[in-house]
Structures are given as structure tokens and as C-alpha cells.
Coordinates of C-alpha atoms and ligand atoms in Angstrom, one line a residue:
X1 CA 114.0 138.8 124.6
X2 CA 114.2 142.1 122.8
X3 CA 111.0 144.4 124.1
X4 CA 109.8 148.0 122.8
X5 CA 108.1 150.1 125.5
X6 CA 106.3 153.1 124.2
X7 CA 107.5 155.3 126.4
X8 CA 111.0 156.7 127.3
X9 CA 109.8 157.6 131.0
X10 CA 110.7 156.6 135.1
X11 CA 108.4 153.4 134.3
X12 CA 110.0 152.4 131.7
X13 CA 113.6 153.2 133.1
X14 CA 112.4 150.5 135.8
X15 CA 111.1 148.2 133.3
X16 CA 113.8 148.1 131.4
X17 CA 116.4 147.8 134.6
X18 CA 114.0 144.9 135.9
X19 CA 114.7 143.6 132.3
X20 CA 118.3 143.6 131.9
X21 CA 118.5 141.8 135.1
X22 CA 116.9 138.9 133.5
X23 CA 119.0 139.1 130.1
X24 CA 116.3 141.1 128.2
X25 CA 117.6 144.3 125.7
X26 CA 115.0 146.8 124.7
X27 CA 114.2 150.0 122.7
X28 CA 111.9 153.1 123.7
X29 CA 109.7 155.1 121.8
X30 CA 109.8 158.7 122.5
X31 CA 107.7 161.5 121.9
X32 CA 109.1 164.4 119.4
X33 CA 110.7 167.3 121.7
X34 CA 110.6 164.4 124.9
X35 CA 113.7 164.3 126.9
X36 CA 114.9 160.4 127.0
X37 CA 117.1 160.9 130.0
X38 CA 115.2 158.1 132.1
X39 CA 115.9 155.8 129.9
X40 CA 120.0 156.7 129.1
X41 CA 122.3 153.9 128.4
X42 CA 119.3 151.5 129.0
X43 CA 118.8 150.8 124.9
X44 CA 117.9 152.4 121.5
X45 CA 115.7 155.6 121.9
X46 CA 113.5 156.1 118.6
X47 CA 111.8 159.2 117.9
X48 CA 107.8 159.2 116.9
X49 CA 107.9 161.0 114.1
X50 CA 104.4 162.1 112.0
X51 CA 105.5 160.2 109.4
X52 CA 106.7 157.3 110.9
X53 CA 104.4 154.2 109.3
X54 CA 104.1 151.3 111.8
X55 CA 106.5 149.1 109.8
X56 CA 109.5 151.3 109.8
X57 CA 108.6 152.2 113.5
X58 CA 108.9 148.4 114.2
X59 CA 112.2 147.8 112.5
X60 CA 113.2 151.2 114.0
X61 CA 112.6 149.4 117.2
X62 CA 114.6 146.9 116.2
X63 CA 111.6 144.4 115.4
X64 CA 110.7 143.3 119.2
X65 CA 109.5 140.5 120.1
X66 CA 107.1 141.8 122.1
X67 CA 105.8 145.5 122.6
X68 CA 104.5 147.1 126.1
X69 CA 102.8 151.2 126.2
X70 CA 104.7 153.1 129.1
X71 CA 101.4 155.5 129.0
X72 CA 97.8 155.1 128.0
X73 CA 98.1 158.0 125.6
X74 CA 99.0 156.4 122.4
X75 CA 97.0 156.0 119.2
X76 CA 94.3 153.4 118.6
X77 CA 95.8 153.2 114.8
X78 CA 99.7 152.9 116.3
X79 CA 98.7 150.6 118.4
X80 CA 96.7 148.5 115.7
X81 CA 99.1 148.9 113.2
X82 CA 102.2 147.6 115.7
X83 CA 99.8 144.5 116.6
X84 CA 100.2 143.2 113.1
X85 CA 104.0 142.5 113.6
X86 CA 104.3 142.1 117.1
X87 CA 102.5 141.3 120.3
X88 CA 101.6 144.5 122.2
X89 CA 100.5 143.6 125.7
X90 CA 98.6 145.3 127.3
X91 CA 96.6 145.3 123.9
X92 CA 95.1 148.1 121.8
X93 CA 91.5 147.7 123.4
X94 CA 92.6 147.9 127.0
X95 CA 94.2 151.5 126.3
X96 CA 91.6 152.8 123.9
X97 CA 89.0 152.2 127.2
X98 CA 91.4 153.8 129.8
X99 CA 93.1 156.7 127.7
X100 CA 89.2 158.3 127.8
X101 CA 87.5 158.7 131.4
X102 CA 83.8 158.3 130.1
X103 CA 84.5 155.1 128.2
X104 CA 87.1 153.7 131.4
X105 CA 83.9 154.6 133.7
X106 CA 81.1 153.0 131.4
X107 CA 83.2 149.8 131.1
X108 CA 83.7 150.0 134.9
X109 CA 80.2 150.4 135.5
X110 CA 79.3 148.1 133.1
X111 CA 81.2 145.1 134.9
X112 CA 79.4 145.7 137.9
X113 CA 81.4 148.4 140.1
X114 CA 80.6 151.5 141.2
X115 CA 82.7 154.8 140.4
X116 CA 82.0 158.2 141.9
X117 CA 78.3 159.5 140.4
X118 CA 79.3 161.6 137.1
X119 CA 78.1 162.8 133.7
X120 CA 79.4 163.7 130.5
X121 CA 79.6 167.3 130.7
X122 CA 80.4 170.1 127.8
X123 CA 80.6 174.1 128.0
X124 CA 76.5 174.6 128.0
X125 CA 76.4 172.1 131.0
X126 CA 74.8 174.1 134.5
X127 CA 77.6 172.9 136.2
X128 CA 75.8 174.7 139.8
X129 CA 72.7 172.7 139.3
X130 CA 74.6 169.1 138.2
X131 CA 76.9 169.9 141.6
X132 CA 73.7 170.0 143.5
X133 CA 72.6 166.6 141.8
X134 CA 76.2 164.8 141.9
X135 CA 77.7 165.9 145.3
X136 CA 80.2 169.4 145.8
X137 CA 83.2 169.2 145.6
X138 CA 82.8 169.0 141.8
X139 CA 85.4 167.7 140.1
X140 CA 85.3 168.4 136.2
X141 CA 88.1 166.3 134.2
X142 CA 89.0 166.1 131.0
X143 CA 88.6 163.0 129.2
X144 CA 91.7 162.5 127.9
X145 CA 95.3 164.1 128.6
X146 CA 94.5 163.6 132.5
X147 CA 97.3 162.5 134.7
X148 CA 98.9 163.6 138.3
X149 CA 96.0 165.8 138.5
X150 CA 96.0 168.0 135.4
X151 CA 93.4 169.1 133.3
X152 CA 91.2 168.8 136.3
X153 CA 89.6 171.3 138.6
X154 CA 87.8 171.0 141.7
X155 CA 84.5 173.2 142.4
X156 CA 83.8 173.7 146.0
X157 CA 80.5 175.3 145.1
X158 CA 78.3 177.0 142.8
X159 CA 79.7 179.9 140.7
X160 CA 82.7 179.0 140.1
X161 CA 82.6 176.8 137.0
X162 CA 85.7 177.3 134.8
X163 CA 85.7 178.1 131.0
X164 CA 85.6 175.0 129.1
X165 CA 86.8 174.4 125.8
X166 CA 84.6 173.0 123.3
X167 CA 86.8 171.0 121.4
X168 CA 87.5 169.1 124.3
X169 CA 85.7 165.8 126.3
X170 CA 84.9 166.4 129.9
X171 CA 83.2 164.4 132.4
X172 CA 81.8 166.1 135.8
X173 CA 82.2 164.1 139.0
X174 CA 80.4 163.9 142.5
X175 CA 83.1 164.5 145.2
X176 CA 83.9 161.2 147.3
X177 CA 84.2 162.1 150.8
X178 CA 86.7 159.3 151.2
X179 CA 87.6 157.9 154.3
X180 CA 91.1 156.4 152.3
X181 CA 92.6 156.3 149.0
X182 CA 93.8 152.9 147.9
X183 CA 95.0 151.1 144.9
X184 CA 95.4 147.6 143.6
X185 CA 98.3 145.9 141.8
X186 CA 97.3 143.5 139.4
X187 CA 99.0 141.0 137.0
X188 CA 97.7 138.7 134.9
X189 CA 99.8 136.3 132.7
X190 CA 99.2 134.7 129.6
X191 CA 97.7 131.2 130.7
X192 CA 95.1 133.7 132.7
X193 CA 96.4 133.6 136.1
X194 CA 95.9 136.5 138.0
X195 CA 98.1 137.2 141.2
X196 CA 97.6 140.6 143.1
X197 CA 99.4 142.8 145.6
X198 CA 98.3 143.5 149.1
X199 CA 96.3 146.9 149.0
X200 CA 98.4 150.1 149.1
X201 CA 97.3 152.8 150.8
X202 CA 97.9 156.4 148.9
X203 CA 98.2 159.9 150.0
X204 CA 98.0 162.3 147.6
X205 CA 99.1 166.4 147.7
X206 CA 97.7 168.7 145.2
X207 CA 96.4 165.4 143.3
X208 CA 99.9 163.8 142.8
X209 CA 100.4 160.8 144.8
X210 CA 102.9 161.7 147.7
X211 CA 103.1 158.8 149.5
X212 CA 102.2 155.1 149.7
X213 CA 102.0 152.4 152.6
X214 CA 101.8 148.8 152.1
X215 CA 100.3 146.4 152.7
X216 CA 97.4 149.4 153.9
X217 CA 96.9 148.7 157.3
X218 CA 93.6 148.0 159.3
X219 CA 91.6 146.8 156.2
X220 CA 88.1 146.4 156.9
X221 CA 87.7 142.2 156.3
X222 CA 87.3 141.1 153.5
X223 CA 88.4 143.9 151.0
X224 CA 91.4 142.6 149.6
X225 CA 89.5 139.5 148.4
X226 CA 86.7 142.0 147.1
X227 CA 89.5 144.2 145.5
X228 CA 90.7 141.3 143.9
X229 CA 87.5 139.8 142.2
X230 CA 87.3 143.2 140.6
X231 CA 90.8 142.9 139.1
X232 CA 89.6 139.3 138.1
X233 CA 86.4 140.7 136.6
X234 CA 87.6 143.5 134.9
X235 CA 91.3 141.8 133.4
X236 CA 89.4 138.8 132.1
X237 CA 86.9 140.7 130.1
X238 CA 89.9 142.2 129.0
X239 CA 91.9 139.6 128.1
X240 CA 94.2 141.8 129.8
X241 CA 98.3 140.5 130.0
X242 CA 100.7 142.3 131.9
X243 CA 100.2 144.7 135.0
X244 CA 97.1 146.9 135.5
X245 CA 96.3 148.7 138.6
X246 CA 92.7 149.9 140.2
X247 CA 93.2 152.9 142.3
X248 CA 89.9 152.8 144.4
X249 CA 88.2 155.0 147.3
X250 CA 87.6 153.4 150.6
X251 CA 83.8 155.1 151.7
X252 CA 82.0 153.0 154.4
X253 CA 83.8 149.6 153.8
X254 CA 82.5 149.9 149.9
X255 CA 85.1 149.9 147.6
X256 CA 85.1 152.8 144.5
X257 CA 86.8 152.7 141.5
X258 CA 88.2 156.1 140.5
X259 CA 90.5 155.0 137.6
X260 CA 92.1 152.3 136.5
X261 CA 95.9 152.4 134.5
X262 CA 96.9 149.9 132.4
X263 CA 100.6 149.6 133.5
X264 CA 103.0 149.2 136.2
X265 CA 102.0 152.5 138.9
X266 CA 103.6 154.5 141.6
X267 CA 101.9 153.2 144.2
X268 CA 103.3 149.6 143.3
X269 CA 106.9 150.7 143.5
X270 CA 106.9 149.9 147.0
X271 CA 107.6 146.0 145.5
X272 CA 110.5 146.9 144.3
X273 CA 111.7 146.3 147.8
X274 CA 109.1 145.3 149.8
X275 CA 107.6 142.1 148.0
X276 CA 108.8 138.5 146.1
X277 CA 108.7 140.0 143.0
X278 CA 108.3 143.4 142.0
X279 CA 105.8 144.6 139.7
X280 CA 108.5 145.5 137.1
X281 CA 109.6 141.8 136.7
X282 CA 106.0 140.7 137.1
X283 CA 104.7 142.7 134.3
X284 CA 107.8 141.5 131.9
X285 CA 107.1 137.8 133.3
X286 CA 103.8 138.7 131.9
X287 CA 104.2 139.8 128.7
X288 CA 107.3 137.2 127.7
X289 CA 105.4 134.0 128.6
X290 CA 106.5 133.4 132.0
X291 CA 104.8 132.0 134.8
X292 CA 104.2 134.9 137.3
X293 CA 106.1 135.5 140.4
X294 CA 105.1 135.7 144.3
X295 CA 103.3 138.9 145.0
X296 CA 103.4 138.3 149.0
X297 CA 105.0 141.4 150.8
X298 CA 108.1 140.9 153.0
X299 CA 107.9 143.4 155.4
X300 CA 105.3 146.4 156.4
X301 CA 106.5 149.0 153.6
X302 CA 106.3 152.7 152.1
X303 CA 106.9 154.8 149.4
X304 CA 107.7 158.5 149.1
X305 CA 107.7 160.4 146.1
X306 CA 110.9 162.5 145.4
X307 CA 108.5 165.6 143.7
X308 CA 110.9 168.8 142.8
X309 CA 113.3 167.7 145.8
X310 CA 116.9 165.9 145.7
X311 CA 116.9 162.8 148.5
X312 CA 117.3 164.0 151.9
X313 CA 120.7 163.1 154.2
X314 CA 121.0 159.9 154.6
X315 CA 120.4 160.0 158.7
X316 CA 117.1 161.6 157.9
X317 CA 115.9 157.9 156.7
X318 CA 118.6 155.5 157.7
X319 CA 118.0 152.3 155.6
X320 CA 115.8 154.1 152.9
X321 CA 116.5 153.3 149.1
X322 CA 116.3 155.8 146.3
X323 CA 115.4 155.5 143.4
X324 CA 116.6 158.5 141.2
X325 CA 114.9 159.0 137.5
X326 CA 117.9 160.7 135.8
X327 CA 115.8 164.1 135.3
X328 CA 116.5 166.9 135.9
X329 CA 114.9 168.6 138.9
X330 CA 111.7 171.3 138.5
X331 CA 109.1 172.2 141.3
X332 CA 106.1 169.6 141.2
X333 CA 108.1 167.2 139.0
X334 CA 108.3 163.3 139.9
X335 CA 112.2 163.2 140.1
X336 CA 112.3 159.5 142.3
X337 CA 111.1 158.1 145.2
X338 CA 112.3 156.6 148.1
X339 CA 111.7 152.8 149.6
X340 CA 111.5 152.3 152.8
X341 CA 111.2 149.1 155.1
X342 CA 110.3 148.6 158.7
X343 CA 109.4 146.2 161.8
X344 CA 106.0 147.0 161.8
X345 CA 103.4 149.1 160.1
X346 CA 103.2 151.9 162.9
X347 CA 107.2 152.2 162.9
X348 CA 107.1 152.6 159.0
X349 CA 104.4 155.2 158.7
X350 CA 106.3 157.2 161.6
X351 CA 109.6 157.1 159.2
X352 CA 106.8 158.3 155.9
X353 CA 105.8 160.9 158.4
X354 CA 109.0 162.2 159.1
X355 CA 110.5 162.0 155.5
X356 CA 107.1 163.5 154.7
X357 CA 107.8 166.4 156.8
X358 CA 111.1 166.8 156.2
X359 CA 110.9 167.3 151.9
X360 CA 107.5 169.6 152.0
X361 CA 106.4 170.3 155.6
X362 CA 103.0 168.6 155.1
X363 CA 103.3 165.3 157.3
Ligands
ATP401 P1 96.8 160.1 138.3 O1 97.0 159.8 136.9 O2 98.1 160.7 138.9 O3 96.3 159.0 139.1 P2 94.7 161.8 137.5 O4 95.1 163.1 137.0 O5 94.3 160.8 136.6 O6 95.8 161.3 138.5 P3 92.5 161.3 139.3 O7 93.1 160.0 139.8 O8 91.2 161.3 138.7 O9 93.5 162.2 138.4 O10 92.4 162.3 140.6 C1 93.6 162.7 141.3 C2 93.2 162.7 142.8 O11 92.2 163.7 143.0 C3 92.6 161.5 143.4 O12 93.6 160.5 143.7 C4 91.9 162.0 144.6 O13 92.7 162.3 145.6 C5 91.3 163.3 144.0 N1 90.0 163.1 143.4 C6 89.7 162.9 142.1 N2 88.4 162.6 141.9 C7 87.8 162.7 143.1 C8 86.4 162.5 143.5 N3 85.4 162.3 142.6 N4 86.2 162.7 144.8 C9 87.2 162.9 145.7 N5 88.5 163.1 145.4 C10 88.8 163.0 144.1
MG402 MG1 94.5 158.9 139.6

């Protein structure tokens, strides 16, 4: 089949190798001034240009058969206007609900679940007396543009609110004194069958995911089944196709939602190795019609996040597969990860430890 993904990015560079695998060809979208590199070699790279009316951006495209967004940031009216000539899964609803934090929370709350406490928030806001109310650390966010921690800031306590800009949406949020940080891989396929990954547990640096072990060990009982009744919940009111992922806080055996991203994650890499099927070839199987593949994992596994760093020596993780992004390398930025796979889950999160250790000194 011949598939757009809006996005020229690492996600779609694994889509689209996941793709070609199974005989697929496909086209990326780019942003103006975005560096394709990910996606190199891997199919026709078409620029967003202002101008660009959904028709010629389709044939531009080189009129898929089916459309999939790489990011959540993308227009309602692109979206809307692409939907008239070809499927776009996930659809236009899905992304207009998680590209904005107050509307991804009210739907969230809405279907039942409970998110950190928080409140719309805007520069006149007392944000000393709504810490008291919601729980410090404060953490204000903007509504849209947020990802791998930006355009967030976290208050530790009163007086030290930053300047907000008042053409901007914020939300305020009550700290979670988490006990662990976990997130869900979900698929659902087209004749509404949902099949889920085992909980992955995440640790984050800086608020940018560093590492992830699956499946998360010593899970309360129960909790994957609850997990998964939330991704039921939440993908059929959807009508959701394709791969969307909860990342949730652990607090007292209660599960929180903290966001949700409609699209493969980095915290489902780990499959790429690790499982039947990998989310990459799960979400295409998705979105082309295809009955959805085993989500069992094969072996205790891990992920580690190549951020600013080349891989290590080899010795350092004997067995380890890299996964490099084709970017070029700046301090902070996601560059490729690493795969690892082990005996048991106590020998595998000694190897994250160690790899840990070894790229930032922070194990
Ligand atoms: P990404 O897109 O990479 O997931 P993001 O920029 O959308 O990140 P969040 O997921 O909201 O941001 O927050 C990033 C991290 O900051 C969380 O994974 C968590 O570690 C921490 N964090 C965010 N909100 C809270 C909260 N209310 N309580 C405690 N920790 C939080
Ligand atoms: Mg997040």
C-alpha cells in the first residue's frame, strides 16, 4: 500500500522501515525549515508549504491510500481537508483532543479516570495560593506545543511563578508524588479489536524519557487488566485505529493518567525486539486493514535513549541493538536508542543501569 505519515521524524523513520518490510512505499510530510534526515532514502519528502491546499498536498503525497500523523501537532482544517480523499487514522478528532492538555484531560476525566488535580490557568492566576489548593510541586504547562518536557516549568513553592504569556493556553497541575512512571501500548484495528502491551515502566531525566523496562516488573495485581479497560474505554469512544499510548503514574496501586499520544511512543520501542510484533508493524497492520499481531513479550526487556550521545563500545552492552535516527548529534537531542534483552528482569535492569551510567552518570 502507499501510506503518507505527517511527519518526517525517528517515528516515522521506524514506521516506514516496519513498512517496507511488508512491501508498503510511503511519502512524509515535512515541516518548512525541518530537516528530513530520519526519513532519507525511505520515500518522497513533501514540504508543508502555507499555500499548500489539501488536494495538491495529497497528490503531492502521491495520493495514499491511507494517511497516519507522526505528531499530534497538526491542523484540525489539514487534517479535515486530507480526510475527504483519504483515510487518516488516527482521525482528526483523536488529535484535536490530545494536541491541547485541557481538552486531552476533560475527555480523560470525562471517561471516568483520574489525571493529576489541575486548572486552567492564565497570567492573573495566584499561582502561590492554587499550589496550596493543588499540591507543590506545581507544574504549569502549556496547552499546546508541549513535548519531552518543554514549555513546562515546575514550582517547588510559592514565589516563584514564571511570566506567562497571554496569548498562550496553560493548565496548572498538582505534583504526583509517584511511586512509578508507566505507560501503556495500545492498538486497536479496524474490526475494533484492541490488543495491548505489557506495562512499561519509564524513567525519565530532566522530563525526557531516559529509559524504559518491560514488561514493568512487580505490578501490583490486577493493573495491567485495569490499564487495559482504560485503553478499551478511552479508544472506543474514539473510534480510535492505529496505536495510541497512556503514559500513567503509579500512586498507591491507583493508576493516573498524565497524557495520552496518539501514535506509536518511545517507551514502546522496546517491541521492536522484545515482543511478537512491534508496535511499528501493529500500528500499520492497523491502519491497512489487517488483523493485528501478538503483543506478548519474548523476553524481560529495556530501552535506553541515545540523548546527545553516540552508542557506547560494543563490550559496554554486549548483545544490545541500536537503533540510530540519522540526525545529527546536539546535547539533549533524541539521536537513537538502544534494545536490550536479558534472562531475567533483575539481570536486564542491571545492564540499563550500567549503560545508564555509562552515557550520563545518573544510573
Ligand atoms: P512527553 O511528550 O515527552 O511525554 P511532555 O512534555 O508532554 O513530555 P509530560 O509528560 O506532561 O510532558 O511531563 C514530563 C514528565 O514530567 C513526566 O513524565 C513526569 O516525569 C513529570 N511530570 C509531569 N507532570 C507531573 C505531575 N503532575 N506530577 C509529577 N510529575 C510530573
Ligand atoms: Mg509525557
Amino acid at each position: 500500500m502507499r501510506i503518507a505519515i505527517l511527519g518526517c521524524g525517528q517515528l516515522a523513520r521506524m514506521m516506514a522501515l516496519a513498512g517496507w518490510a511488508r512491501g508498503h512505499r510511503f511519502s512524509f510530510l515535512a515541516e518548512p525549515g525541518e530537516d528530513p534526515a530520519p526519513v532519507e532514502g525511505l520515500g518522497e519528502v513533501v514540504v508543508a508549504e502555507p499555500n499548500l491546499s489539501p488536494e495538491l498536498l495529497y497528490r503531492a503525497l502521491g495520493r495514499p491510500e491511507v494517511i497516519t500523523p507522526e505528531r499530534e501537532q497538526l491542523s484540525a482544517e489539514l487534517l479535515n481537508g486530507l480526510a475527504q480523499l483519504a483515510p487518516v487514522y488516527p482521525d482528526g478528532r483523536a488529535l484535536t483532543l490530545t494536541q491541547h492538555r485541557a481538552r486531552e484531560k476533560t475527555f480523560i476525566n470525562e471517561q471516568g479516570f483520574a489525571t493529576a488535580p489541575w486548572q486552567a490557568v492564565d497570567p492573573h492566576t495566584d499561582l502561590d495560593a492554587l499550589g496550596d489548593l493543588l499540591g507543590w510541586p506545581l507544574f504549569i504547562k502549556s496547552c499546546e506545543d508541549g513535548y519531552d518536557g518543554l514549555n513546562q516549568w515546575r514550582l517547588d513553592g510559592p514565589g516563584k511563578a514564571p511570566k506567562l504569556n497571554p496569548d498562550i493556553e496553560y493548565i496548572a497541575e498538582g505534583g504526583v508524588a509517584f511511586e512509578r512512571e508507566l505507560s501503556l501500548v495500545a492498538v486497536r484495528g479496524t474490526d475494533g479489536s484492541v490488543a495491548c502491551y505489557p506495562l512499561t515502566e519509564n524513567r525519565h531525566q530532566g522530563g525526557v524519557l531516559q529509559s524504559s523496562l518491560a514488561p514493568a516488573p512487580s505490578l501490583p495485581e490486577g493493573l495491567q487488566a485495569k490499564a487495559e479497560q482504560m485503553a478499551h474505554t478511552l479508544m472506543a469512544e474514539l473510534n480510535y485505529l492505529g496505536v495510541l499510548t497512556l503514559e500513567l503514574f503509579l500512586v498507591e496501586e491507583q493508576l493516573l493518567v498524565n497524557e495520552l499520544a496518539p501514535r506509536v511512543h518511545n517507551s514502546g520501542h522496546w517491541t521492536q525486539s522484545g515482543a511478537d510484533t512491534c508496535q511499528f508493524e501493529n500500528h500499520l497492520r492497523a491502519i491497512t486493514g489487517l488483523p493485528l499481531g501478538a503483543t506478548r513479550a519474548l523476553a524481560p526487556s529495556a530501552m535506553v535513549n541515545l540523548l546527545g550521545v553516540t552508542p557506547p563500545a560494543p563490550e559496554l552492552c554486549p548483545g544490545a541493538k541500536v537503533h540510530w535516527y540519522n540526525k545529527g548529534v546536539r546535547p539533549g537531542r533524541k539521536v537513537g536508542h538502544i534494545n536490550l534483552n536479558d534472562a531475567n528482569e533483575h539481570s536486564v535492569r542491571a545492564s540499563v543501569d550500567r549503560l545508564v551510567d555509562a552515557l550520563y552518570g545518573n544510573a
